XYZ file of C-alpha atoms in Angstrom:
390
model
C -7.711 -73.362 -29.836
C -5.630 -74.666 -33.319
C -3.047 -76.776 -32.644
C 0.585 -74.853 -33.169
C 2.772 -76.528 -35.981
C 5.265 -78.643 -34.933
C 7.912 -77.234 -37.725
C 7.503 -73.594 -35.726
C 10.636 -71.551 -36.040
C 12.226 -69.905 -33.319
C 9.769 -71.967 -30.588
C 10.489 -70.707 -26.931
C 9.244 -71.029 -23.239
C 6.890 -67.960 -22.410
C 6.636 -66.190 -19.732
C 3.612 -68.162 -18.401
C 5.128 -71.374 -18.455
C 8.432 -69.994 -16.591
C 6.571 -69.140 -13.831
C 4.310 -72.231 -13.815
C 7.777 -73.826 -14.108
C 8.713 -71.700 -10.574
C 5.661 -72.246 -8.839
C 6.972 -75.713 -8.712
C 10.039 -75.249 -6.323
C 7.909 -74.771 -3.335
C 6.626 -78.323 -3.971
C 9.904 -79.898 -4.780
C 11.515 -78.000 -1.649
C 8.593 -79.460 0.452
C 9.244 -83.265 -0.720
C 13.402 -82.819 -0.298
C 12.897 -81.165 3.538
C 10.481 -84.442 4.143
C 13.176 -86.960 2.489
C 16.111 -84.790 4.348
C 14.209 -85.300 7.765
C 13.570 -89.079 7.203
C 17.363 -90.268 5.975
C 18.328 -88.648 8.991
C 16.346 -90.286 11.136
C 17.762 -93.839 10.052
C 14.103 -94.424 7.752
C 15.515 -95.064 4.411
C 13.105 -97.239 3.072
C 9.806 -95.106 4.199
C 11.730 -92.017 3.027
C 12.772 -93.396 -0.322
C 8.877 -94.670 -0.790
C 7.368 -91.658 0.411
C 10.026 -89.117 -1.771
C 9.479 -91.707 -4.663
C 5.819 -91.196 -4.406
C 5.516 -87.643 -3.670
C 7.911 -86.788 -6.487
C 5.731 -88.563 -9.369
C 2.864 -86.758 -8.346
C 5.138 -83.227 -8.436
C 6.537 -84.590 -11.856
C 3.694 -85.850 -13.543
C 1.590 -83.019 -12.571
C 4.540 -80.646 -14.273
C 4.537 -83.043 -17.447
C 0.652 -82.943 -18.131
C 1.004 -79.176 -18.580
C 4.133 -79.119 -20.273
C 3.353 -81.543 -23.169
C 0.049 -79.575 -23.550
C 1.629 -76.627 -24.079
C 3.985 -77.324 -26.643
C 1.147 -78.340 -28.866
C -1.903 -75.938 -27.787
C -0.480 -72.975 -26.045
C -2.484 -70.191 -27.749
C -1.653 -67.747 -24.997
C -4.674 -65.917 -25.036
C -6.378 -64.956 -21.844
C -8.914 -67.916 -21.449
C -5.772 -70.060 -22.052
C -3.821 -67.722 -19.137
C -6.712 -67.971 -16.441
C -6.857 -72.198 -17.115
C -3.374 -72.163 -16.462
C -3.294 -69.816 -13.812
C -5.910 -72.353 -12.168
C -3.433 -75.045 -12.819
C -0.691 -72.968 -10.720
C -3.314 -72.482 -8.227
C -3.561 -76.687 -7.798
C 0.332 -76.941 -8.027
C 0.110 -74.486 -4.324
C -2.487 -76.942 -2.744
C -0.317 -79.821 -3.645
C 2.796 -78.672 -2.451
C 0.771 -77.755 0.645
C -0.273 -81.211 1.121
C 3.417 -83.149 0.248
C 4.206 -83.031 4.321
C 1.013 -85.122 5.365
C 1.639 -87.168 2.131
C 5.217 -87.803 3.055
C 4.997 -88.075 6.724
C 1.269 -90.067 6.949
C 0.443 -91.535 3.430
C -2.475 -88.878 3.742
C -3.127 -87.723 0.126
C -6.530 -85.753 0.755
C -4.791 -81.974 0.108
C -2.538 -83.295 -3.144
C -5.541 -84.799 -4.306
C -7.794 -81.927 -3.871
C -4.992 -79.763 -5.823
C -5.019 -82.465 -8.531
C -8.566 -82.451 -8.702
C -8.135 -78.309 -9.667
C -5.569 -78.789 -11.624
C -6.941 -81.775 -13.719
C -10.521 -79.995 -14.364
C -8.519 -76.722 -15.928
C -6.282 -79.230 -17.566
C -9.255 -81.312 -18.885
C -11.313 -78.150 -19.916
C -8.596 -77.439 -21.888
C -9.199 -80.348 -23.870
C -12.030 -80.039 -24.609
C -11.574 -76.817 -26.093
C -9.104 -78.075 -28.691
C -11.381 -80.763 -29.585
C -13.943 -78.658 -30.124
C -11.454 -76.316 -31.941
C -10.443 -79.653 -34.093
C -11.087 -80.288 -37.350
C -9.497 -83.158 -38.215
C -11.560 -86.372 -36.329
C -8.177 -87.753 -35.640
C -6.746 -85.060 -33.583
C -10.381 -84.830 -32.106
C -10.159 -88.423 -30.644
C -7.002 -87.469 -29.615
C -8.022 -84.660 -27.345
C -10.965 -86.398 -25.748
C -8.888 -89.369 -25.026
C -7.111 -86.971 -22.796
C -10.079 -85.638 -21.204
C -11.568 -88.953 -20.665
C -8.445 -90.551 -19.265
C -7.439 -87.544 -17.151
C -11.337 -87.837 -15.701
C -10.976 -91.662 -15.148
C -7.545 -91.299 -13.037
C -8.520 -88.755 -11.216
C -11.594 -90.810 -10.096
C -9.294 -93.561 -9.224
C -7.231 -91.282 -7.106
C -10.447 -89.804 -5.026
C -11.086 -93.844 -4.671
C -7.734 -94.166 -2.848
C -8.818 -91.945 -0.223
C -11.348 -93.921 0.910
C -9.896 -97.468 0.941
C -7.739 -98.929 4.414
C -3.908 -98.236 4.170
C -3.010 -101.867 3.164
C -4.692 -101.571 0.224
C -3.313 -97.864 -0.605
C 0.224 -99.607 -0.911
C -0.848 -101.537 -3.950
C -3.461 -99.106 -5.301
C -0.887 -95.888 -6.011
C 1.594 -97.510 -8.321
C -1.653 -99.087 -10.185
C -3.062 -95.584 -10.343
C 0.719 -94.709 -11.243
C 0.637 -96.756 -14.150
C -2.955 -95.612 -15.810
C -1.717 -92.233 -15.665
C 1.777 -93.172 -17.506
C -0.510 -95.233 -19.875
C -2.715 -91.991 -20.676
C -0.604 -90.502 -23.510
C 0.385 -93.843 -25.135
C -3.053 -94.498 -25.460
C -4.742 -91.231 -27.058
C -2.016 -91.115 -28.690
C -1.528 -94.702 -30.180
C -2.749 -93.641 -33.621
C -2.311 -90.078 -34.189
C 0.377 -87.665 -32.565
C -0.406 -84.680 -30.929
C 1.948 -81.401 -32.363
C 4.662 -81.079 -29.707
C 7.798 -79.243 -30.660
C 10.625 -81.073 -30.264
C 12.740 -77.851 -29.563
C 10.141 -76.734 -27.043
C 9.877 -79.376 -25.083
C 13.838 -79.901 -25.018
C 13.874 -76.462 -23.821
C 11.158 -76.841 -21.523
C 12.655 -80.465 -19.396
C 15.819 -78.042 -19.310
C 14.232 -75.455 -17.672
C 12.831 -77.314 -15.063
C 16.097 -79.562 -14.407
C 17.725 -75.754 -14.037
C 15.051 -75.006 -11.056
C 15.558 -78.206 -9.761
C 19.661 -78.188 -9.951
C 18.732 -74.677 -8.327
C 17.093 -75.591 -5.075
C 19.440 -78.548 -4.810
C 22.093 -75.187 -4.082
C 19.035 -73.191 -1.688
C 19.118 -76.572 -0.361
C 22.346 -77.153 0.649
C 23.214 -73.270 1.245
C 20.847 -72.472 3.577
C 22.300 -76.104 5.210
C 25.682 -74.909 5.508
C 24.863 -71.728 7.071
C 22.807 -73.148 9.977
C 25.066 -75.702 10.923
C 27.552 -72.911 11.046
C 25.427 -70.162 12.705
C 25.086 -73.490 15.411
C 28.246 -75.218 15.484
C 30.767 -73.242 13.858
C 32.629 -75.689 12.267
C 33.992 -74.197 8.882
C 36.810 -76.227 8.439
C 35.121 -79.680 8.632
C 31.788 -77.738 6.209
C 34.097 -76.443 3.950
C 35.147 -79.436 1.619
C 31.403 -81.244 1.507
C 30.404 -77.177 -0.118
C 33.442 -77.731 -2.207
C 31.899 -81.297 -3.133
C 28.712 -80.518 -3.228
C 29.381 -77.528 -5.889
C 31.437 -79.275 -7.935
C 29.090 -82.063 -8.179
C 25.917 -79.384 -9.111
C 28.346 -77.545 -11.642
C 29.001 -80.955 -12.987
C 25.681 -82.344 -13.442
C 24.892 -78.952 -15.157
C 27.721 -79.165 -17.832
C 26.485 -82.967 -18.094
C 22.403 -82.393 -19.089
C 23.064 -79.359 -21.439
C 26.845 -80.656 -23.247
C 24.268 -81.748 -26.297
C 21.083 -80.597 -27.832
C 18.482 -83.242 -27.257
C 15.708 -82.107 -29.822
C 16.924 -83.384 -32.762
C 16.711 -86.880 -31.300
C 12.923 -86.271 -30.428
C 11.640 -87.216 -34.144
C 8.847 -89.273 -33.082
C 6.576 -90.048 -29.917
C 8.077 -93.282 -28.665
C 11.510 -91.944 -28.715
C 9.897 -88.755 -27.431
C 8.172 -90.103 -24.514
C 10.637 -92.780 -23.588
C 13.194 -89.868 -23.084
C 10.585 -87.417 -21.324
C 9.169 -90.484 -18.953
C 13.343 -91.107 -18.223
C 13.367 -87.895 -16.611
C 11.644 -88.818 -13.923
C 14.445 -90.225 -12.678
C 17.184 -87.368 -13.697
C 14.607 -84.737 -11.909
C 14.136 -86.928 -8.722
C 17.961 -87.624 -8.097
C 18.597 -84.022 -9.216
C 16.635 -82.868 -6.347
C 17.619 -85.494 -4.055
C 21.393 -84.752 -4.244
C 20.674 -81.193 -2.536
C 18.736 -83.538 -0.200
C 21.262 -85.434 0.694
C 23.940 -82.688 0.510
C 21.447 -81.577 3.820
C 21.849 -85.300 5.170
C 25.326 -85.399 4.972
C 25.467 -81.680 6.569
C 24.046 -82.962 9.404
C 25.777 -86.326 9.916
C 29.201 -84.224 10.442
C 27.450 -81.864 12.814
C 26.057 -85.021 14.760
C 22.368 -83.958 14.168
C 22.284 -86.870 12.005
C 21.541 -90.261 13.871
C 23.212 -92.101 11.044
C 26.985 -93.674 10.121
C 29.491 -91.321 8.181
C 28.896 -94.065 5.005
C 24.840 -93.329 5.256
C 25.588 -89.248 5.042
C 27.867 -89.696 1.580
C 25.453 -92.278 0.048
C 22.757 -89.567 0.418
C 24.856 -87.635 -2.006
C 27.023 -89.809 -4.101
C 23.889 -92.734 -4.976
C 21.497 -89.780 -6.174
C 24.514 -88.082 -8.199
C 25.237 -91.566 -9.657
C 21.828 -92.258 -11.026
C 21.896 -88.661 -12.643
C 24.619 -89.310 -14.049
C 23.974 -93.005 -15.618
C 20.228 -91.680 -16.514
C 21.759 -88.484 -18.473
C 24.115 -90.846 -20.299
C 20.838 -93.204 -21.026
C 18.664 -90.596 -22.452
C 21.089 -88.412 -23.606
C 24.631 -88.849 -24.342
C 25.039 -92.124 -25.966
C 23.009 -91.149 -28.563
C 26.183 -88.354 -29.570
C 28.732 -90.166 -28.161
C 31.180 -92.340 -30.852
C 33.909 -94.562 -29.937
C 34.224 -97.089 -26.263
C 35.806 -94.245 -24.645
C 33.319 -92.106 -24.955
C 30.321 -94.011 -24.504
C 32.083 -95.337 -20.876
C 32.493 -91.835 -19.119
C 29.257 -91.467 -17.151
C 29.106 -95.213 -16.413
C 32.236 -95.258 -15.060
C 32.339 -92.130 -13.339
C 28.857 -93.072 -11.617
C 30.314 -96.771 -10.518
C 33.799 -94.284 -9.155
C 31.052 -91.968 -7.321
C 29.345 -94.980 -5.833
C 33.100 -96.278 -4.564
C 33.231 -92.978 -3.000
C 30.527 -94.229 -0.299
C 33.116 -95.899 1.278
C 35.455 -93.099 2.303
C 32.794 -91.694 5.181
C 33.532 -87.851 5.813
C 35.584 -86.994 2.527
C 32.988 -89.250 0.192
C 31.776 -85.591 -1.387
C 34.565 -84.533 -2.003
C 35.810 -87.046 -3.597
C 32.706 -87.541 -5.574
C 32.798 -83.990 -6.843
C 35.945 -84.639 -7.732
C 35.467 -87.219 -9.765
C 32.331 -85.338 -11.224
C 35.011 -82.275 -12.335
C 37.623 -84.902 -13.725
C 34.625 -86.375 -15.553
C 33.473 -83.444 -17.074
C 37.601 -82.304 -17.848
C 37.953 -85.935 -19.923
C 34.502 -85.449 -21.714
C 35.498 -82.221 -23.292
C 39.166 -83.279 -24.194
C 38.114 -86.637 -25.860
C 35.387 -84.439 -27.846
C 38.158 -81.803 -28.192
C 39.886 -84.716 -30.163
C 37.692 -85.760 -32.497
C 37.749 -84.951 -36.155
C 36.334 -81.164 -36.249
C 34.080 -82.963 -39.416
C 32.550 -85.134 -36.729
C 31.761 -82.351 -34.489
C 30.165 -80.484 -36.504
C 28.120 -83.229 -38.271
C 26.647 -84.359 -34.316
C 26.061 -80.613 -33.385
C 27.829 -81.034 -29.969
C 28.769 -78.449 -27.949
C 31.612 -78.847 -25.284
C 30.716 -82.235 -24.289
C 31.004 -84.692 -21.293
């Protein structure tokens, strides 16, 4: 197992990963029903900490593979069964996310990181065996060795009382963030910048994706039960607009030619923990605010649009922070997404027509992004590679 050259023309997602990439809607679907269930219910601080939780443990698990792949993916069938093994712990983990969510119980995540971490960490050790430069072989069992060490420290957690689990997971949270920085602090592994742009794309497209399942299949049982089109109809119109908008947003410039090194690389690919989390919690909260206008919702017509409009602000702010500043040129430019996310926040206040108002807002946003790009000096455009941006 060689490691692939970064400089690789024509580098694309295979097959495999697309459906590793797939196998991870069931556990994102699991964590937004759980957060769905507890806003509802008038719990937004246990939801928000259990959905904050769940989520990095989803994510992370997703970004272990991922970042392994784009420097070691030889695709050959040993390499397909390992990962197949992986998918295999990605199932057991998004069976456990209820009793995770709903009880702090970790036991069936764990035991699904446990398989995926030994087919992760076997793969390791197959490029460092495979190595033959010593730097690139320390790099590799740095991996191994930390990915071994954290997943100790999460077996530990098990076993210790519930007071102390509150301060033990972010701990155990921040050893596993420190994992890369650390085998990595001397020598760079061969991720492809174009690959891995691709590849966080992909998987904000399945998320952005269930966050429509989400708040489809929402809108059709609170009509097959209450029949209420005409008060349903503007938070789908929102709620679209909002999804379509957040689309245009992510992919209005291409990201991998700002990925020239590994802090700027991992700074941007930590970042989108937060994109991928309120991503998936705006069809969450599209669900919340569903039910508040149906009265299944046990919550004020202000709680129902925050559910939507405070996720689809921090996507929005987050996407300008890792992304779009770095193209953007001029005060006006740079201030769209700011401002649009502070308007979307104001939106809060307007109780049943918050969405659709905040999709709104999310369409005029994306309408002034591409006419101030529209009007810049076609030498300009061309030089930042830009595409129709917002």
């Amino acid at each position: 197992m060689t490691a692939r050259s970064r400089h690789e023309d024509h580098r694309a997602s295979t097959p495999l990963e697309l459906f590793f990439d797939l196998c991870f809607v069931v556990a994102v679907a699991q964590a937004g029903a759980r957060l769905v269930h507890a806003l509802a219910e008038g719990h937004v601080g246990a939801g928000l900490a259990g959905y904050a939780a769940v989520f990095f443990a989803i994510w992370w698990a997703w970004m272990n593979f991922s970042w392994f792949a784009s420097a070691y993916d030889t695709d050959d069938a040993l390499y397909r069964v390992v990962t197949l093994i992986q998918i295999t712990g990605v199932l057991i983990l998004a069976a456990g996310v209820p009793r995770a969510f709903d009880d702090g119980d970790f036991t069936i995540g764990v035991i699904g990181y446990i398989v995926m971490r030994l087919a992760l960490t076997s793969q390791w050790l197959r490029a460092a065996y495979s190595c033959r430069d010593p730097a690139e072989r320390r790099v590799c069992l740095r991996y191994a060795a930390g990915l071994v060490l954290c997943q100790v420290g999460w077996v530990v957690m098990l076993f210790v009382p519930d007071s102390a689990r509150v301060w033990l997971f972010p701990l155990l949270a921040l050893a596993e963030l420190s994992v890369p920085l650390f085998a990595e602090r001397d020598h760079s592994t061969s991720w492809h910048p174009h690959h891995i742009a691709e590849r966080y794309g992909l998987f904000t497209l399945i998320v952005l994706g269930e966050t429509v399942s989400a708040a489809t299949i929402a809108v059709q049982e609170a009509l097959d039960e209450h029949d209420e089109l005409g008060d349903l109809l503007p938070l789908a119109a929102g709620g679209l607009l909002i999804v379509f908008a957040a689309w245009w947003i992510y992919f209005a410039v291409p990201i991998h030619d700002h990925l020239t090194s590994n802090r700027q690389a991992f700074a941007w690919g930590y970042g989108h923990y937060v994109i991928l989390a309120s991503a998936a919690a705006i069809g969450a909260g599209m669900e919340v605010a569903i039910e508040q206008t149906v009265g299944k919702a046990h919550i004020s017509a202000n709680a129902g649009a925050a559910a939507v409009t405070v996720p689809t602000a921090l996507f929005l702010l987050t996407v300008w922070l890792l992304h779009s500043r770095h193209f953007k040129r001029g005060t006006s430019q740079q201030l769209i997404l700011p401002v649009s996310a502070l308007a979307i926040l104001a939106c809060t206040f307007t109780g049943h027509t918050a969405v659709p108002l905040a999709g709104a807002v999310a369409a005029l946003t994306v309408a002034i992004g591409w006419t101030l790009n529209r009007a810049r000096p076609e030498t300009e455009q061309a030089g930042s590679g830009t595409g129709p941006a917002a």
